Amino acid sequence: DKSDYISANDLGQFWVTYDGVNYKKAGQDNTSLGKASINFAPDCSYGVGLQKWFAYIDEDSCYFFTNSSLFNLTIKGSLINTIIEPDGEEFYLGEENVTIRVNVTDECLNLVDVDYINFTSINQDNGKEYYCSPIESESTGYYNCTFNTSSMFPRWYDVKVYSNKTYYNSDTETKTNAFWLETKPSISIVTAYSEQGTSIGGWGETWTFKVNVTDWDKDEVK
């Protein structure tokens, strides 16, 4: 009433909503020169998003308690992308489809429907990136995308997943050696000629055949 600091060691309590409506006690502190404070570290019992809080001083023999005004605060979560598949599988280039499957949770392991997500396959040899579309939502927090490999380079690929959502920290996760694209060697005849210089073979002539063998996997060809 007199604009004086209240006496020391009066107990201040702080209350925060956990679902935007209902409150629970978040902490308490004894006053010092009229001030009380807490470090608020929300655990998994608090919902992500907009919440409210207030404080009050317990009634004692000298003072009648009163609540503070209501104030707003925002609780942020963190997204966690987990790449379920592929997980090191081998596929034949152009003949098989590859499916990327992911789930997204928060740090409390709750499945989360995100606002945005993308999948990228990255060739380890040349760094070329291939974006997958469309991405399908299976159920809460689960997403997949299937693509054809016919236009892609062979060898190892990493898979990168990015997701974001309002009130959450976004996440980017990369799985190394997620899948391998294998090719079949191709053979084409380049030249065929007789060492005698004839165009029609006969008994006793030696002919040389030269072929081109291409293997994009860089395997040893025998």
PDB file of N, CA and C in Angstrom, residues 92-180:
ATOM      1  N   TYR A  92      18.681 -52.148 -57.948  1.00  0.00           N
ATOM      2  CA  TYR A  92      19.181 -52.086 -59.322  1.00  0.00           C
ATOM      3  C   TYR A  92      18.682 -50.822 -59.996  1.00  0.00           C
ATOM      4  N   LEU A  93      19.630 -50.082 -60.555  1.00  0.00           N
ATOM      5  CA  LEU A  93      19.339 -48.797 -61.175  1.00  0.00           C
ATOM      6  C   LEU A  93      18.317 -48.951 -62.290  1.00  0.00           C
ATOM      7  N   GLY A  94      17.242 -48.169 -62.210  1.00  0.00           N
ATOM      8  CA  GLY A  94      16.223 -48.126 -63.245  1.00  0.00           C
ATOM      9  C   GLY A  94      15.220 -49.252 -63.196  1.00  0.00           C
ATOM     10  N   GLU A  95      15.483 -50.281 -62.391  1.00  0.00           N
ATOM     11  CA  GLU A  95      14.586 -51.437 -62.360  1.00  0.00           C
ATOM     12  C   GLU A  95      13.752 -51.497 -61.070  1.00  0.00           C
ATOM     13  N   GLU A  96      14.215 -50.827 -60.034  1.00  0.00           N
ATOM     14  CA  GLU A  96      13.526 -50.907 -58.754  1.00  0.00           C
ATOM     15  C   GLU A  96      13.251 -49.522 -58.191  1.00  0.00           C
ATOM     16  N   ASN A  97      12.117 -49.401 -57.514  1.00  0.00           N
ATOM     17  CA  ASN A  97      11.790 -48.161 -56.822  1.00  0.00           C
ATOM     18  C   ASN A  97      12.388 -48.172 -55.420  1.00  0.00           C
ATOM     19  N   VAL A  98      12.728 -46.988 -54.925  1.00  0.00           N
ATOM     20  CA  VAL A  98      13.252 -46.832 -53.572  1.00  0.00           C
ATOM     21  C   VAL A  98      12.220 -46.068 -52.744  1.00  0.00           C
ATOM     22  N   THR A  99      11.934 -46.549 -51.539  1.00  0.00           N
ATOM     23  CA  THR A  99      11.007 -45.882 -50.634  1.00  0.00           C
ATOM     24  C   THR A  99      11.759 -45.346 -49.425  1.00  0.00           C
ATOM     25  N   ILE A 100      11.571 -44.056 -49.168  1.00  0.00           N
ATOM     26  CA  ILE A 100      12.100 -43.439 -47.952  1.00  0.00           C
ATOM     27  C   ILE A 100      10.950 -43.353 -46.947  1.00  0.00           C
ATOM     28  N   ARG A 101      11.190 -43.825 -45.739  1.00  0.00           N
ATOM     29  CA  ARG A 101      10.154 -43.811 -44.698  1.00  0.00           C
ATOM     30  C   ARG A 101      10.751 -43.208 -43.426  1.00  0.00           C
ATOM     31  N   VAL A 102       9.996 -42.287 -42.816  1.00  0.00           N
ATOM     32  CA  VAL A 102      10.509 -41.481 -41.711  1.00  0.00           C
ATOM     33  C   VAL A 102       9.427 -41.331 -40.647  1.00  0.00           C
ATOM     34  N   ASN A 103       9.846 -41.241 -39.376  1.00  0.00           N
ATOM     35  CA  ASN A 103       8.907 -40.735 -38.379  1.00  0.00           C
ATOM     36  C   ASN A 103       9.489 -39.506 -37.694  1.00  0.00           C
ATOM     37  N   VAL A 104       8.598 -38.649 -37.197  1.00  0.00           N
ATOM     38  CA  VAL A 104       9.002 -37.403 -36.547  1.00  0.00           C
ATOM     39  C   VAL A 104       8.406 -37.387 -35.147  1.00  0.00           C
ATOM     40  N   THR A 105       9.262 -37.193 -34.149  1.00  0.00           N
ATOM     41  CA  THR A 105       8.817 -37.090 -32.761  1.00  0.00           C
ATOM     42  C   THR A 105       9.358 -35.797 -32.159  1.00  0.00           C
ATOM     43  N   ASP A 106       8.898 -35.497 -30.943  1.00  0.00           N
ATOM     44  CA  ASP A 106       9.526 -34.428 -30.174  1.00  0.00           C
ATOM     45  C   ASP A 106      10.476 -35.049 -29.160  1.00  0.00           C
ATOM     46  N   GLU A 107      11.081 -34.208 -28.314  1.00  0.00           N
ATOM     47  CA  GLU A 107      12.054 -34.735 -27.354  1.00  0.00           C
ATOM     48  C   GLU A 107      11.402 -35.577 -26.262  1.00  0.00           C
ATOM     49  N   CYS A 108      10.078 -35.533 -26.184  1.00  0.00           N
ATOM     50  CA  CYS A 108       9.348 -36.380 -25.240  1.00  0.00           C
ATOM     51  C   CYS A 108       8.854 -37.664 -25.900  1.00  0.00           C
ATOM     52  N   LEU A 109       9.316 -37.903 -27.145  1.00  0.00           N
ATOM     53  CA  LEU A 109       8.997 -39.110 -27.922  1.00  0.00           C
ATOM     54  C   LEU A 109       7.529 -39.178 -28.335  1.00  0.00           C
ATOM     55  N   ASN A 110       6.858 -38.031 -28.370  1.00  0.00           N
ATOM     56  CA  ASN A 110       5.505 -37.974 -28.917  1.00  0.00           C
ATOM     57  C   ASN A 110       5.588 -37.804 -30.429  1.00  0.00           C
ATOM     58  N   LEU A 111       4.828 -38.592 -31.178  1.00  0.00           N
ATOM     59  CA  LEU A 111       4.766 -38.423 -32.623  1.00  0.00           C
ATOM     60  C   LEU A 111       4.130 -37.082 -32.966  1.00  0.00           C
ATOM     61  N   VAL A 112       4.679 -36.419 -33.988  1.00  0.00           N
ATOM     62  CA  VAL A 112       4.259 -35.057 -34.324  1.00  0.00           C
ATOM     63  C   VAL A 112       3.927 -34.959 -35.803  1.00  0.00           C
ATOM     64  N   ASP A 113       2.774 -34.377 -36.133  1.00  0.00           N
ATOM     65  CA  ASP A 113       2.458 -34.004 -37.522  1.00  0.00           C
ATOM     66  C   ASP A 113       3.102 -32.654 -37.802  1.00  0.00           C
ATOM     67  N   VAL A 114       3.975 -32.592 -38.787  1.00  0.00           N
ATOM     68  CA  VAL A 114       4.742 -31.375 -39.038  1.00  0.00           C
ATOM     69  C   VAL A 114       4.045 -30.487 -40.061  1.00  0.00           C
ATOM     70  N   ASP A 115       4.495 -29.235 -40.124  1.00  0.00           N
ATOM     71  CA  ASP A 115       3.971 -28.301 -41.123  1.00  0.00           C
ATOM     72  C   ASP A 115       4.628 -28.512 -42.484  1.00  0.00           C
ATOM     73  N   TYR A 116       5.902 -28.933 -42.462  1.00  0.00           N
ATOM     74  CA  TYR A 116       6.641 -29.101 -43.721  1.00  0.00           C
ATOM     75  C   TYR A 116       7.710 -30.164 -43.524  1.00  0.00           C
ATOM     76  N   ILE A 117       7.930 -30.986 -44.568  1.00  0.00           N
ATOM     77  CA  ILE A 117       8.985 -31.996 -44.530  1.00  0.00           C
ATOM     78  C   ILE A 117       9.483 -32.249 -45.951  1.00  0.00           C
ATOM     79  N   ASN A 118      10.788 -32.474 -46.107  1.00  0.00           N
ATOM     80  CA  ASN A 118      11.288 -32.877 -47.420  1.00  0.00           C
ATOM     81  C   ASN A 118      12.362 -33.952 -47.274  1.00  0.00           C
ATOM     82  N   PHE A 119      12.498 -34.763 -48.347  1.00  0.00           N
ATOM     83  CA  PHE A 119      13.468 -35.849 -48.402  1.00  0.00           C
ATOM     84  C   PHE A 119      14.429 -35.578 -49.550  1.00  0.00           C
ATOM     85  N   THR A 120      15.725 -35.757 -49.303  1.00  0.00           N
ATOM     86  CA  THR A 120      16.729 -35.554 -50.338  1.00  0.00           C
ATOM     87  C   THR A 120      17.690 -36.735 -50.356  1.00  0.00           C
ATOM     88  N   SER A 121      17.906 -37.316 -51.545  1.00  0.00           N
ATOM     89  CA  SER A 121      18.921 -38.355 -51.728  1.00  0.00           C
ATOM     90  C   SER A 121      20.151 -37.699 -52.349  1.00  0.00           C
ATOM     91  N   ILE A 122      21.329 -37.965 -51.770  1.00  0.00           N
ATOM     92  CA  ILE A 122      22.559 -37.290 -52.186  1.00  0.00           C
ATOM     93  C   ILE A 122      23.591 -38.333 -52.627  1.00  0.00           C
ATOM     94  N   ASN A 123      24.021 -38.239 -53.894  1.00  0.00           N
ATOM     95  CA  ASN A 123      25.027 -39.166 -54.402  1.00  0.00           C
ATOM     96  C   ASN A 123      26.386 -38.832 -53.797  1.00  0.00           C
ATOM     97  N   GLN A 124      27.049 -39.836 -53.206  1.00  0.00           N
ATOM     98  CA  GLN A 124      28.315 -39.593 -52.530  1.00  0.00           C
ATOM     99  C   GLN A 124      29.446 -39.266 -53.495  1.00  0.00           C
ATOM    100  N   ASP A 125      29.366 -39.760 -54.739  1.00  0.00           N
ATOM    101  CA  ASP A 125      30.456 -39.528 -55.692  1.00  0.00           C
ATOM    102  C   ASP A 125      30.470 -38.109 -56.250  1.00  0.00           C
ATOM    103  N   ASN A 126      29.306 -37.622 -56.644  1.00  0.00           N
ATOM    104  CA  ASN A 126      29.269 -36.323 -57.320  1.00  0.00           C
ATOM    105  C   ASN A 126      28.471 -35.260 -56.579  1.00  0.00           C
ATOM    106  N   GLY A 127      27.855 -35.611 -55.447  1.00  0.00           N
ATOM    107  CA  GLY A 127      27.113 -34.636 -54.656  1.00  0.00           C
ATOM    108  C   GLY A 127      25.775 -34.234 -55.229  1.00  0.00           C
ATOM    109  N   LYS A 128      25.349 -34.858 -56.333  1.00  0.00           N
ATOM    110  CA  LYS A 128      24.077 -34.491 -56.946  1.00  0.00           C
ATOM    111  C   LYS A 128      22.924 -34.858 -56.018  1.00  0.00           C
ATOM    112  N   GLU A 129      21.950 -33.948 -55.918  1.00  0.00           N
ATOM    113  CA  GLU A 129      20.825 -34.139 -55.011  1.00  0.00           C
ATOM    114  C   GLU A 129      19.542 -34.416 -55.789  1.00  0.00           C
ATOM    115  N   TYR A 130      18.751 -35.324 -55.253  1.00  0.00           N
ATOM    116  CA  TYR A 130      17.464 -35.689 -55.855  1.00  0.00           C
ATOM    117  C   TYR A 130      16.383 -35.539 -54.783  1.00  0.00           C
ATOM    118  N   TYR A 131      15.417 -34.653 -55.056  1.00  0.00           N
ATOM    119  CA  TYR A 131      14.328 -34.425 -54.117  1.00  0.00           C
ATOM    120  C   TYR A 131      13.174 -35.375 -54.427  1.00  0.00           C
ATOM    121  N   CYS A 132      12.568 -35.909 -53.389  1.00  0.00           N
ATOM    122  CA  CYS A 132      11.496 -36.883 -53.562  1.00  0.00           C
ATOM    123  C   CYS A 132      10.131 -36.216 -53.397  1.00  0.00           C
ATOM    124  N   SER A 133       9.230 -36.509 -54.320  1.00  0.00           N
ATOM    125  CA  SER A 133       7.880 -35.947 -54.286  1.00  0.00           C
ATOM    126  C   SER A 133       6.944 -36.877 -55.062  1.00  0.00           C
ATOM    127  N   PRO A 134       5.679 -37.023 -54.603  1.00  0.00           N
ATOM    128  CA  PRO A 134       5.087 -36.392 -53.415  1.00  0.00           C
ATOM    129  C   PRO A 134       5.383 -37.197 -52.152  1.00  0.00           C
ATOM    130  N   ILE A 135       5.402 -36.505 -51.033  1.00  0.00           N
ATOM    131  CA  ILE A 135       5.580 -37.152 -49.739  1.00  0.00           C
ATOM    132  C   ILE A 135       4.209 -37.421 -49.144  1.00  0.00           C
ATOM    133  N   GLU A 136       3.976 -38.662 -48.768  1.00  0.00           N
ATOM    134  CA  GLU A 136       2.683 -39.083 -48.251  1.00  0.00           C
ATOM    135  C   GLU A 136       2.714 -39.189 -46.725  1.00  0.00           C
ATOM    136  N   SER A 137       1.607 -38.791 -46.093  1.00  0.00           N
ATOM    137  CA  SER A 137       1.462 -38.958 -44.644  1.00  0.00           C
ATOM    138  C   SER A 137       0.749 -40.275 -44.382  1.00  0.00           C
ATOM    139  N   GLU A 138       1.414 -41.199 -43.684  1.00  0.00           N
ATOM    140  CA  GLU A 138       0.815 -42.494 -43.378  1.00  0.00           C
ATOM    141  C   GLU A 138      -0.164 -42.387 -42.207  1.00  0.00           C
ATOM    142  N   SER A 139       0.331 -41.801 -41.123  1.00  0.00           N
ATOM    143  CA  SER A 139      -0.433 -41.617 -39.884  1.00  0.00           C
ATOM    144  C   SER A 139       0.308 -40.555 -39.090  1.00  0.00           C
ATOM    145  N   THR A 140      -0.137 -40.264 -37.889  1.00  0.00           N
ATOM    146  CA  THR A 140       0.493 -39.212 -37.104  1.00  0.00           C
ATOM    147  C   THR A 140       2.007 -39.437 -36.998  1.00  0.00           C
ATOM    148  N   GLY A 141       2.773 -38.484 -37.543  1.00  0.00           N
ATOM    149  CA  GLY A 141       4.225 -38.510 -37.416  1.00  0.00           C
ATOM    150  C   GLY A 141       4.966 -39.406 -38.390  1.00  0.00           C
ATOM    151  N   TYR A 142       4.262 -40.159 -39.239  1.00  0.00           N
ATOM    152  CA  TYR A 142       4.919 -41.073 -40.180  1.00  0.00           C
ATOM    153  C   TYR A 142       4.726 -40.570 -41.620  1.00  0.00           C
ATOM    154  N   TYR A 143       5.851 -40.558 -42.376  1.00  0.00           N
ATOM    155  CA  TYR A 143       5.831 -40.053 -43.748  1.00  0.00           C
ATOM    156  C   TYR A 143       6.651 -40.975 -44.645  1.00  0.00           C
ATOM    157  N   ASN A 144       6.247 -41.047 -45.929  1.00  0.00           N
ATOM    158  CA  ASN A 144       7.025 -41.852 -46.879  1.00  0.00           C
ATOM    159  C   ASN A 144       6.972 -41.225 -48.260  1.00  0.00           C
ATOM    160  N   CYS A 145       7.928 -41.604 -49.079  1.00  0.00           N
ATOM    161  CA  CYS A 145       7.984 -41.150 -50.471  1.00  0.00           C
ATOM    162  C   CYS A 145       8.694 -42.222 -51.282  1.00  0.00           C
ATOM    163  N   THR A 146       8.134 -42.571 -52.443  1.00  0.00           N
ATOM    164  CA  THR A 146       8.709 -43.599 -53.306  1.00  0.00           C
ATOM    165  C   THR A 146       9.116 -42.975 -54.640  1.00  0.00           C
ATOM    166  N   PHE A 147      10.305 -43.317 -55.133  1.00  0.00           N
ATOM    167  CA  PHE A 147      10.787 -42.725 -56.382  1.00  0.00           C
ATOM    168  C   PHE A 147      11.467 -43.781 -57.234  1.00  0.00           C
ATOM    169  N   ASN A 148      11.499 -43.512 -58.548  1.00  0.00           N
ATOM    170  CA  ASN A 148      12.165 -44.386 -59.500  1.00  0.00           C
ATOM    171  C   ASN A 148      13.601 -43.928 -59.685  1.00  0.00           C
ATOM    172  N   THR A 149      14.501 -44.877 -59.894  1.00  0.00           N
ATOM    173  CA  THR A 149      15.935 -44.562 -59.941  1.00  0.00           C
ATOM    174  C   THR A 149      16.498 -44.424 -61.352  1.00  0.00           C
ATOM    175  N   SER A 150      15.639 -44.467 -62.353  1.00  0.00           N
ATOM    176  CA  SER A 150      16.132 -44.552 -63.732  1.00  0.00           C
ATOM    177  C   SER A 150      16.982 -43.356 -64.151  1.00  0.00           C
ATOM    178  N   SER A 151      16.739 -42.182 -63.612  1.00  0.00           N
ATOM    179  CA  SER A 151      17.489 -40.991 -64.027  1.00  0.00           C
ATOM    180  C   SER A 151      18.634 -40.658 -63.074  1.00  0.00           C
ATOM    181  N   MET A 152      18.963 -41.564 -62.159  1.00  0.00           N
ATOM    182  CA  MET A 152      19.952 -41.278 -61.131  1.00  0.00           C
ATOM    183  C   MET A 152      21.293 -41.960 -61.433  1.00  0.00           C
ATOM    184  N   PHE A 153      22.349 -41.395 -60.869  1.00  0.00           N
ATOM    185  CA  PHE A 153      23.676 -41.992 -60.967  1.00  0.00           C
ATOM    186  C   PHE A 153      23.771 -43.167 -59.989  1.00  0.00           C
ATOM    187  N   PRO A 154      24.653 -44.132 -60.281  1.00  0.00           N
ATOM    188  CA  PRO A 154      24.786 -45.284 -59.385  1.00  0.00           C
ATOM    189  C   PRO A 154      25.667 -44.991 -58.164  1.00  0.00           C
ATOM    190  N   ARG A 155      25.842 -46.005 -57.348  1.00  0.00           N
ATOM    191  CA  ARG A 155      26.699 -46.046 -56.165  1.00  0.00           C
ATOM    192  C   ARG A 155      25.964 -45.535 -54.914  1.00  0.00           C
ATOM    193  N   TRP A 156      26.724 -45.245 -53.849  1.00  0.00           N
ATOM    194  CA  TRP A 156      26.135 -44.956 -52.537  1.00  0.00           C
ATOM    195  C   TRP A 156      25.403 -43.617 -52.499  1.00  0.00           C
ATOM    196  N   TYR A 157      24.293 -43.630 -51.729  1.00  0.00           N
ATOM    197  CA  TYR A 157      23.506 -42.413 -51.494  1.00  0.00           C
ATOM    198  C   TYR A 157      23.304 -42.205 -49.999  1.00  0.00           C
ATOM    199  N   ASP A 158      23.395 -40.935 -49.592  1.00  0.00           N
ATOM    200  CA  ASP A 158      22.943 -40.521 -48.262  1.00  0.00           C
ATOM    201  C   ASP A 158      21.524 -39.986 -48.392  1.00  0.00           C
ATOM    202  N   VAL A 159      20.748 -40.099 -47.321  1.00  0.00           N
ATOM    203  CA  VAL A 159      19.384 -39.552 -47.314  1.00  0.00           C
ATOM    204  C   VAL A 159      19.302 -38.482 -46.227  1.00  0.00           C
ATOM    205  N   LYS A 160      18.827 -37.303 -46.631  1.00  0.00           N
ATOM    206  CA  LYS A 160      18.669 -36.174 -45.701  1.00  0.00           C
ATOM    207  C   LYS A 160      17.193 -35.823 -45.564  1.00  0.00           C
ATOM    208  N   VAL A 161      16.739 -35.607 -44.331  1.00  0.00           N
ATOM    209  CA  VAL A 161      15.338 -35.251 -44.050  1.00  0.00           C
ATOM    210  C   VAL A 161      15.314 -33.962 -43.235  1.00  0.00           C
ATOM    211  N   TYR A 162      14.507 -33.009 -43.694  1.00  0.00           N
ATOM    212  CA  TYR A 162      14.307 -31.738 -42.969  1.00  0.00           C
ATOM    213  C   TYR A 162      12.831 -31.587 -42.638  1.00  0.00           C
ATOM    214  N   SER A 163      12.524 -31.132 -41.421  1.00  0.00           N
ATOM    215  CA  SER A 163      11.129 -30.887 -41.035  1.00  0.00           C
ATOM    216  C   SER A 163      11.040 -29.641 -40.170  1.00  0.00           C
ATOM    217  N   ASN A 164       9.883 -28.976 -40.223  1.00  0.00           N
ATOM    218  CA  ASN A 164       9.641 -27.857 -39.306  1.00  0.00           C
ATOM    219  C   ASN A 164       8.176 -27.786 -38.928  1.00  0.00           C
ATOM    220  N   LYS A 165       7.909 -27.064 -37.846  1.00  0.00           N
ATOM    221  CA  LYS A 165       6.551 -26.907 -37.340  1.00  0.00           C
ATOM    222  C   LYS A 165       6.542 -25.705 -36.406  1.00  0.00           C
ATOM    223  N   THR A 166       5.428 -24.964 -36.400  1.00  0.00           N
ATOM    224  CA  THR A 166       5.284 -23.816 -35.519  1.00  0.00           C
ATOM    225  C   THR A 166       5.447 -24.238 -34.066  1.00  0.00           C
ATOM    226  N   TYR A 167       6.201 -23.445 -33.310  1.00  0.00           N
ATOM    227  CA  TYR A 167       6.509 -23.662 -31.890  1.00  0.00           C
ATOM    228  C   TYR A 167       7.521 -24.777 -31.654  1.00  0.00           C
ATOM    229  N   TYR A 168       8.137 -25.283 -32.724  1.00  0.00           N
ATOM    230  CA  TYR A 168       9.159 -26.318 -32.579  1.00  0.00           C
ATOM    231  C   TYR A 168      10.452 -25.865 -33.252  1.00  0.00           C
ATOM    232  N   ASN A 169      11.579 -26.304 -32.691  1.00  0.00           N
ATOM    233  CA  ASN A 169      12.850 -26.146 -33.385  1.00  0.00           C
ATOM    234  C   ASN A 169      12.894 -27.152 -34.539  1.00  0.00           C
ATOM    235  N   SER A 170      13.265 -26.693 -35.722  1.00  0.00           N
ATOM    236  CA  SER A 170      13.316 -27.574 -36.891  1.00  0.00           C
ATOM    237  C   SER A 170      14.459 -28.581 -36.731  1.00  0.00           C
ATOM    238  N   ASP A 171      14.438 -29.617 -37.562  1.00  0.00           N
ATOM    239  CA  ASP A 171      15.472 -30.647 -37.476  1.00  0.00           C
ATOM    240  C   ASP A 171      15.879 -31.092 -38.869  1.00  0.00           C
ATOM    241  N   THR A 172      17.182 -31.326 -39.031  1.00  0.00           N
ATOM    242  CA  THR A 172      17.734 -31.933 -40.244  1.00  0.00           C
ATOM    243  C   THR A 172      18.553 -33.142 -39.833  1.00  0.00           C
ATOM    244  N   GLU A 173      18.205 -34.300 -40.365  1.00  0.00           N
ATOM    245  CA  GLU A 173      18.942 -35.521 -40.069  1.00  0.00           C
ATOM    246  C   GLU A 173      19.403 -36.156 -41.376  1.00  0.00           C
ATOM    247  N   THR A 174      20.616 -36.698 -41.378  1.00  0.00           N
ATOM    248  CA  THR A 174      21.177 -37.353 -42.564  1.00  0.00           C
ATOM    249  C   THR A 174      21.623 -38.761 -42.204  1.00  0.00           C
ATOM    250  N   LYS A 175      21.186 -39.735 -42.997  1.00  0.00           N
ATOM    251  CA  LYS A 175      21.662 -41.107 -42.839  1.00  0.00           C
ATOM    252  C   LYS A 175      22.695 -41.390 -43.920  1.00  0.00           C
ATOM    253  N   THR A 176      23.913 -41.725 -43.508  1.00  0.00           N
ATOM    254  CA  THR A 176      24.995 -42.041 -44.439  1.00  0.00           C
ATOM    255  C   THR A 176      24.859 -43.480 -44.934  1.00  0.00           C
ATOM    256  N   ASN A 177      25.195 -43.685 -46.215  1.00  0.00           N
ATOM    257  CA  ASN A 177      25.090 -45.024 -46.824  1.00  0.00           C
ATOM    258  C   ASN A 177      23.684 -45.602 -46.654  1.00  0.00           C
ATOM    259  N   ALA A 178      22.704 -44.784 -46.973  1.00  0.00           N
ATOM    260  CA  ALA A 178      21.316 -45.228 -46.810  1.00  0.00           C
ATOM    261  C   ALA A 178      20.941 -46.284 -47.841  1.00  0.00           C
ATOM    262  N   PHE A 179      21.395 -46.111 -49.088  1.00  0.00           N
ATOM    263  CA  PHE A 179      21.133 -47.142 -50.098  1.00  0.00           C
ATOM    264  C   PHE A 179      22.176 -47.069 -51.203  1.00  0.00           C
ATOM    265  N   TRP A 180      22.286 -48.172 -51.927  1.00  0.00           N
ATOM    266  CA  TRP A 180      23.257 -48.318 -53.022  1.00  0.00           C
ATOM    267  C   TRP A 180      22.499 -48.610 -54.312  1.00  0.00           C
TER     268      TRP A 180
END
